[in-house]
């Protein structure tokens, strides 16, 4: 029993010494001047972990000072689809081709000011400016009719007589925004943190004018859609739970 008691006391002493060392080491857990940070985003409500944030952007931060960080987020993505059905032979020959292309480029840049907080907690406020451009184009071939679409995508349905009816399936756009940000980083270990942030922001979206060019034997009269826009203002949660890593 005496040996067991001595072992237990030695175990407690070792644990206390380790806890003291960890607490001392926590003084250097936070980012310092010259550090870079990047992060994953975790949404506990749908169980997803993503490299991207809510704006579909890869995000990095550069700490010009230990309490001042520059923010940069960016994304480049493309979306291409092709449907090509044809029967060139026989009396019931036909051709239907639908080729769609889109490219999205987005960037946000800003700055954040960190406050003292605690040894592990680093609260901050910040400001972001955002810009996103999405371009869209389409080529529709129906028999001898060729329709070139710029600025959006069309979808085609047919009435009971087989006459094609087209409607807009999506617009290209340019989006501008600005946001005030409040958040925190909590350092669980050296160079590793989790965090959360929300913002009060404004977005203005100007949708592209759709221009149509008809070639060949037209099957319908093209229509143009112009001067479509939307805007939003209010608080929003950004990026879910952030899991970040510091590169010193």
mmCIF file of C-alpha atoms in Angstrom:
data_model
loop_
_atom_site.group_PDB
_atom_site.id
_atom_site.type_symbol
_atom_site.label_atom_id
_atom_site.label_comp_id
_atom_site.label_asym_id
_atom_site.label_seq_id
_atom_site.Cartn_x
_atom_site.Cartn_y
_atom_site.Cartn_z
ATOM 1 C CA UNK A 1 0.000 0.000 0.000
ATOM 2 C CA UNK A 2 2.845 2.374 0.884
ATOM 3 C CA UNK A 3 4.482 1.751 -2.511
ATOM 4 C CA UNK A 4 1.158 2.405 -4.255
ATOM 5 C CA UNK A 5 0.740 5.684 -2.339
ATOM 6 C CA UNK A 6 4.244 6.802 -3.265
ATOM 7 C CA UNK A 7 3.579 5.950 -6.923
ATOM 8 C CA UNK A 8 0.322 7.930 -6.874
ATOM 9 C CA UNK A 9 2.040 10.968 -5.342
ATOM 10 C CA UNK A 10 4.828 10.770 -7.925
ATOM 11 C CA UNK A 11 2.211 10.582 -10.702
ATOM 12 C CA UNK A 12 0.461 13.716 -9.391
ATOM 13 C CA UNK A 13 3.760 15.564 -9.154
ATOM 14 C CA UNK A 14 4.666 14.612 -12.708
ATOM 15 C CA UNK A 15 1.230 15.717 -13.948
ATOM 16 C CA UNK A 16 1.498 19.039 -12.132
ATOM 17 C CA UNK A 17 4.955 19.633 -13.585
ATOM 18 C CA UNK A 18 3.664 18.815 -17.108
ATOM 19 C CA UNK A 19 0.649 21.108 -16.671
ATOM 20 C CA UNK A 20 2.958 23.912 -15.544
ATOM 21 C CA UNK A 21 5.156 23.440 -18.617
ATOM 22 C CA UNK A 22 2.153 23.449 -20.957
ATOM 23 C CA UNK A 23 0.817 26.592 -19.334
ATOM 24 C CA UNK A 24 4.195 28.277 -19.712
ATOM 25 C CA UNK A 25 4.486 27.183 -23.316
ATOM 26 C CA UNK A 26 1.022 28.617 -24.047
ATOM 27 C CA UNK A 27 2.604 32.072 -23.888
ATOM 28 C CA UNK A 28 3.957 31.465 -27.400
ATOM 29 C CA UNK A 29 0.931 29.740 -28.926
ATOM 30 C CA UNK A 30 -0.476 32.798 -30.701
ATOM 31 C CA UNK A 31 0.577 34.078 -34.101
ATOM 32 C CA UNK A 32 3.489 36.504 -34.148
ATOM 33 C CA UNK A 33 4.679 39.099 -36.655
ATOM 34 C CA UNK A 34 5.559 37.436 -39.959
ATOM 35 C CA UNK A 35 3.234 34.449 -39.456
ATOM 36 C CA UNK A 36 0.873 33.123 -42.123
ATOM 37 C CA UNK A 37 -2.412 31.364 -41.307
ATOM 38 C CA UNK A 38 -4.733 29.199 -43.350
ATOM 39 C CA UNK A 39 -7.804 27.224 -42.311
ATOM 40 C CA UNK A 40 -10.436 24.578 -42.930
ATOM 41 C CA UNK A 41 -14.115 25.153 -42.203
ATOM 42 C CA UNK A 42 -16.318 22.761 -40.269
ATOM 43 C CA UNK A 43 -20.113 22.949 -40.142
ATOM 44 C CA UNK A 44 -21.318 20.872 -37.163
ATOM 45 C CA UNK A 45 -24.913 20.966 -38.383
ATOM 46 C CA UNK A 46 -24.290 19.029 -41.601
ATOM 47 C CA UNK A 47 -21.021 17.278 -40.762
ATOM 48 C CA UNK A 48 -19.022 18.850 -43.587
ATOM 49 C CA UNK A 49 -15.356 19.831 -43.584
ATOM 50 C CA UNK A 50 -14.272 21.990 -46.509
ATOM 51 C CA UNK A 51 -11.125 23.782 -47.635
ATOM 52 C CA UNK A 52 -13.328 26.675 -48.662
ATOM 53 C CA UNK A 53 -15.309 29.168 -46.666
ATOM 54 C CA UNK A 54 -18.881 30.335 -47.213
ATOM 55 C CA UNK A 55 -17.731 32.415 -50.204
ATOM 56 C CA UNK A 56 -16.081 29.356 -51.790
ATOM 57 C CA UNK A 57 -12.698 30.947 -51.239
ATOM 58 C CA UNK A 58 -9.368 29.683 -49.995
ATOM 59 C CA UNK A 59 -8.385 32.036 -47.189
ATOM 60 C CA UNK A 60 -4.983 33.124 -45.881
ATOM 61 C CA UNK A 61 -3.898 35.700 -43.329
ATOM 62 C CA UNK A 62 -0.568 37.449 -42.906
ATOM 63 C CA UNK A 63 0.288 38.904 -39.491
ATOM 64 C CA UNK A 64 2.153 42.121 -40.160
ATOM 65 C CA UNK A 65 2.215 42.516 -36.370
ATOM 66 C CA UNK A 66 1.210 40.127 -33.630
ATOM 67 C CA UNK A 67 -2.031 42.091 -33.258
ATOM 68 C CA UNK A 68 -2.605 43.133 -36.902
ATOM 69 C CA UNK A 69 -3.379 40.711 -39.742
ATOM 70 C CA UNK A 70 -4.044 41.207 -43.452
ATOM 71 C CA UNK A 71 -6.814 39.005 -44.882
ATOM 72 C CA UNK A 72 -7.014 37.566 -48.396
ATOM 73 C CA UNK A 73 -9.518 35.115 -49.863
ATOM 74 C CA UNK A 74 -9.741 34.009 -53.480
ATOM 75 C CA UNK A 75 -11.343 31.437 -55.744
ATOM 76 C CA UNK A 76 -11.304 30.510 -59.423
ATOM 77 C CA UNK A 77 -13.740 27.890 -60.723
ATOM 78 C CA UNK A 78 -15.205 26.734 -64.027
ATOM 79 C CA UNK A 79 -18.395 24.873 -64.880
ATOM 80 C CA UNK A 80 -18.781 23.228 -68.289
ATOM 81 C CA UNK A 81 -21.567 20.948 -69.537
ATOM 82 C CA UNK A 82 -22.321 19.393 -72.909
ATOM 83 C CA UNK A 83 -25.394 17.562 -74.203
ATOM 84 C CA UNK A 84 -25.179 16.415 -77.827
ATOM 85 C CA UNK A 85 -27.918 14.152 -79.235
ATOM 86 C CA UNK A 86 -28.276 13.540 -82.959
ATOM 87 C CA UNK A 87 -29.673 11.141 -85.526
ATOM 88 C CA UNK A 88 -28.313 12.242 -88.909
ATOM 89 C CA UNK A 89 -29.882 9.417 -90.930
ATOM 90 C CA UNK A 90 -33.401 8.537 -92.048
ATOM 91 C CA UNK A 91 -36.539 10.603 -92.405
ATOM 92 C CA UNK A 92 -36.662 11.446 -88.692
ATOM 93 C CA UNK A 93 -33.172 12.936 -88.487
ATOM 94 C CA UNK A 94 -32.534 15.525 -85.796
ATOM 95 C CA UNK A 95 -29.730 17.350 -83.963
ATOM 96 C CA UNK A 96 -29.780 18.820 -80.458
ATOM 97 C CA UNK A 97 -26.670 20.267 -78.853
ATOM 98 C CA UNK A 98 -26.481 22.261 -75.623
ATOM 99 C CA UNK A 99 -23.003 23.485 -74.647
ATOM 100 C CA UNK A 100 -22.665 25.584 -71.473
ATOM 101 C CA UNK A 101 -19.619 27.323 -70.008
ATOM 102 C CA UNK A 102 -19.116 29.511 -66.967
ATOM 103 C CA UNK A 103 -16.136 30.937 -65.082
ATOM 104 C CA UNK A 104 -16.221 32.430 -61.590
ATOM 105 C CA UNK A 105 -13.440 34.573 -60.132
ATOM 106 C CA UNK A 106 -13.764 35.994 -56.639
ATOM 107 C CA UNK A 107 -11.527 37.830 -54.207
ATOM 108 C CA UNK A 108 -11.892 39.465 -50.822
ATOM 109 C CA UNK A 109 -9.282 41.515 -48.998
ATOM 110 C CA UNK A 110 -9.282 43.151 -45.610
ATOM 111 C CA UNK A 111 -7.585 43.722 -42.297
ATOM 112 C CA UNK A 112 -8.219 42.586 -38.728
ATOM 113 C CA UNK A 113 -7.148 44.053 -35.396
ATOM 114 C CA UNK A 114 -6.497 41.567 -32.570
ATOM 115 C CA UNK A 115 -6.948 42.419 -28.899
ATOM 116 C CA UNK A 116 -5.096 41.136 -25.858
ATOM 117 C CA UNK A 117 -7.609 38.467 -24.830
ATOM 118 C CA UNK A 118 -5.987 35.684 -22.812
ATOM 119 C CA UNK A 119 -3.007 33.401 -23.296
ATOM 120 C CA UNK A 120 -5.012 31.276 -25.749
ATOM 121 C CA UNK A 121 -7.895 33.511 -26.815
ATOM 122 C CA UNK A 122 -7.344 36.175 -29.496
ATOM 123 C CA UNK A 123 -10.497 38.223 -30.225
ATOM 124 C CA UNK A 124 -10.491 40.571 -33.194
ATOM 125 C CA UNK A 125 -12.497 42.959 -35.322
ATOM 126 C CA UNK A 126 -11.935 43.587 -39.007
ATOM 127 C CA UNK A 127 -13.117 44.860 -42.355
ATOM 128 C CA UNK A 128 -13.458 43.105 -45.724
ATOM 129 C CA UNK A 129 -14.053 44.223 -49.319
ATOM 130 C CA UNK A 130 -15.270 41.570 -51.777
ATOM 131 C CA UNK A 131 -15.655 41.244 -55.540
ATOM 132 C CA UNK A 132 -16.957 38.299 -57.593
ATOM 133 C CA UNK A 133 -17.373 38.017 -61.355
ATOM 134 C CA UNK A 134 -19.239 35.131 -62.998
ATOM 135 C CA UNK A 135 -19.299 34.935 -66.788
ATOM 136 C CA UNK A 136 -21.658 32.557 -68.618
ATOM 137 C CA UNK A 137 -22.116 31.531 -72.254
ATOM 138 C CA UNK A 138 -24.038 28.871 -74.169
ATOM 139 C CA UNK A 139 -24.467 27.420 -77.634
ATOM 140 C CA UNK A 140 -27.821 25.822 -78.511
ATOM 141 C CA UNK A 141 -28.231 23.864 -81.753
ATOM 142 C CA UNK A 142 -31.672 22.545 -82.664
ATOM 143 C CA UNK A 143 -31.810 21.148 -86.179
ATOM 144 C CA UNK A 144 -30.654 23.916 -88.492
ATOM 145 C CA UNK A 145 -31.061 26.616 -85.833
ATOM 146 C CA UNK A 146 -28.040 27.850 -83.878
ATOM 147 C CA UNK A 147 -28.428 30.184 -80.900
ATOM 148 C CA UNK A 148 -25.399 31.809 -79.239
ATOM 149 C CA UNK A 149 -26.076 33.063 -75.709
ATOM 150 C CA UNK A 150 -23.813 35.492 -73.818
ATOM 151 C CA UNK A 151 -24.351 36.579 -70.224
ATOM 152 C CA UNK A 152 -26.410 33.632 -69.028
ATOM 153 C CA UNK A 153 -27.848 30.182 -69.677
ATOM 154 C CA UNK A 154 -31.145 29.187 -71.236
ATOM 155 C CA UNK A 155 -33.204 26.061 -70.673
ATOM 156 C CA UNK A 156 -35.520 24.646 -73.328
ATOM 157 C CA UNK A 157 -38.897 22.975 -72.867
ATOM 158 C CA UNK A 158 -41.489 22.014 -75.488
ATOM 159 C CA UNK A 159 -45.213 22.585 -75.701
ATOM 160 C CA UNK A 160 -47.762 19.999 -76.872
ATOM 161 C CA UNK A 161 -47.046 20.893 -80.524
ATOM 162 C CA UNK A 162 -43.317 20.305 -80.084
ATOM 163 C CA UNK A 163 -42.523 24.024 -80.284
ATOM 164 C CA UNK A 164 -39.489 24.977 -78.146
ATOM 165 C CA UNK A 165 -40.039 27.387 -75.269
ATOM 166 C CA UNK A 166 -36.912 28.953 -73.782
ATOM 167 C CA UNK A 167 -36.488 30.516 -70.356
ATOM 168 C CA UNK A 168 -33.481 31.878 -68.472
ATOM 169 C CA UNK A 169 -31.812 29.266 -66.265
ATOM 170 C CA UNK A 170 -29.096 31.543 -64.845
ATOM 171 C CA UNK A 171 -27.379 34.901 -65.209
ATOM 172 C CA UNK A 172 -23.759 35.926 -65.127
ATOM 173 C CA UNK A 173 -23.113 38.682 -62.612
ATOM 174 C CA UNK A 174 -20.731 41.053 -60.880
ATOM 175 C CA UNK A 175 -21.005 41.276 -57.097
ATOM 176 C CA UNK A 176 -19.498 43.930 -54.834
ATOM 177 C CA UNK A 177 -19.541 43.864 -51.056
ATOM 178 C CA UNK A 178 -18.199 45.259 -47.802
ATOM 179 C CA UNK A 179 -18.436 43.865 -44.286
ATOM 180 C CA UNK A 180 -17.502 44.627 -40.693
ATOM 181 C CA UNK A 181 -16.225 41.469 -38.988
ATOM 182 C CA UNK A 182 -16.031 40.269 -35.401
ATOM 183 C CA UNK A 183 -14.461 36.960 -34.396
ATOM 184 C CA UNK A 184 -11.942 35.072 -32.294
ATOM 185 C CA UNK A 185 -9.115 32.530 -32.524
ATOM 186 C CA UNK A 186 -8.654 30.042 -29.675
ATOM 187 C CA UNK A 187 -5.263 28.312 -29.671
ATOM 188 C CA UNK A 188 -5.457 24.662 -28.589
ATOM 189 C CA UNK A 189 -1.762 24.011 -29.218
ATOM 190 C CA UNK A 190 1.207 25.700 -30.831
ATOM 191 C CA UNK A 191 0.280 26.832 -34.359
ATOM 192 C CA UNK A 192 -3.216 25.272 -34.144
ATOM 193 C CA UNK A 193 -6.482 27.090 -33.386
ATOM 194 C CA UNK A 194 -10.208 27.014 -33.868
ATOM 195 C CA UNK A 195 -12.392 30.067 -34.240
ATOM 196 C CA UNK A 196 -15.656 31.633 -35.246
ATOM 197 C CA UNK A 197 -16.651 34.894 -36.874
ATOM 198 C CA UNK A 198 -19.705 36.820 -37.976
ATOM 199 C CA UNK A 199 -20.180 40.017 -39.913
ATOM 200 C CA UNK A 200 -22.470 42.912 -40.721
ATOM 201 C CA UNK A 201 -22.271 43.353 -44.460
ATOM 202 C CA UNK A 202 -23.689 44.787 -47.665
ATOM 203 C CA UNK A 203 -23.700 43.129 -51.109
ATOM 204 C CA UNK A 204 -24.712 44.545 -54.497
ATOM 205 C CA UNK A 205 -25.185 42.130 -57.405
ATOM 206 C CA UNK A 206 -25.530 43.391 -60.981
ATOM 207 C CA UNK A 207 -26.655 40.650 -63.359
ATOM 208 C CA UNK A 208 -25.312 40.598 -66.892
ATOM 209 C CA UNK A 209 -27.411 41.541 -69.890
ATOM 210 C CA UNK A 210 -28.190 38.441 -71.918
ATOM 211 C CA UNK A 211 -27.445 38.873 -75.612
ATOM 212 C CA UNK A 212 -28.671 36.374 -78.195
ATOM 213 C CA UNK A 213 -27.372 35.775 -81.698
ATOM 214 C CA UNK A 214 -29.471 33.589 -83.988
ATOM 215 C CA UNK A 215 -27.875 31.753 -86.902
ATOM 216 C CA UNK A 216 -29.184 29.280 -89.408
ATOM 217 C CA UNK A 217 -32.929 28.625 -89.630
ATOM 218 C CA UNK A 218 -34.490 30.329 -86.550
ATOM 219 C CA UNK A 219 -37.039 28.357 -84.541
ATOM 220 C CA UNK A 220 -38.075 31.205 -82.233
ATOM 221 C CA UNK A 221 -37.651 34.941 -81.747
ATOM 222 C CA UNK A 222 -34.819 35.724 -79.281
ATOM 223 C CA UNK A 223 -35.517 37.849 -76.231
ATOM 224 C CA UNK A 224 -33.070 39.951 -74.243
ATOM 225 C CA UNK A 225 -33.217 40.417 -70.458
ATOM 226 C CA UNK A 226 -31.625 43.573 -69.069
ATOM 227 C CA UNK A 227 -31.113 45.640 -65.896
ATOM 228 C CA UNK A 228 -31.516 42.927 -63.279
ATOM 229 C CA UNK A 229 -29.903 43.520 -59.896
ATOM 230 C CA UNK A 230 -30.249 42.702 -56.216
ATOM 231 C CA UNK A 231 -28.780 43.877 -52.931
ATOM 232 C CA UNK A 232 -28.671 42.661 -49.340
ATOM 233 C CA UNK A 233 -27.654 44.069 -45.969
ATOM 234 C CA UNK A 234 -27.549 42.497 -42.540
ATOM 235 C CA UNK A 235 -25.700 40.249 -40.091
ATOM 236 C CA UNK A 236 -24.459 36.853 -41.200
ATOM 237 C CA UNK A 237 -22.397 33.990 -39.825
ATOM 238 C CA UNK A 238 -19.248 33.330 -41.814
ATOM 239 C CA UNK A 239 -17.559 30.007 -42.518
ATOM 240 C CA UNK A 240 -18.939 27.878 -39.656
ATOM 241 C CA UNK A 241 -16.302 26.690 -37.169
ATOM 242 C CA UNK A 242 -12.820 27.523 -38.428
ATOM 243 C CA UNK A 243 -9.918 25.116 -37.878
ATOM 244 C CA UNK A 244 -6.688 26.954 -38.548
ATOM 245 C CA UNK A 245 -2.945 26.417 -38.730
ATOM 246 C CA UNK A 246 -0.124 28.953 -38.309
ATOM 247 C CA UNK A 247 3.003 28.930 -40.501
ATOM 248 C CA UNK A 248 5.759 30.839 -38.742
#
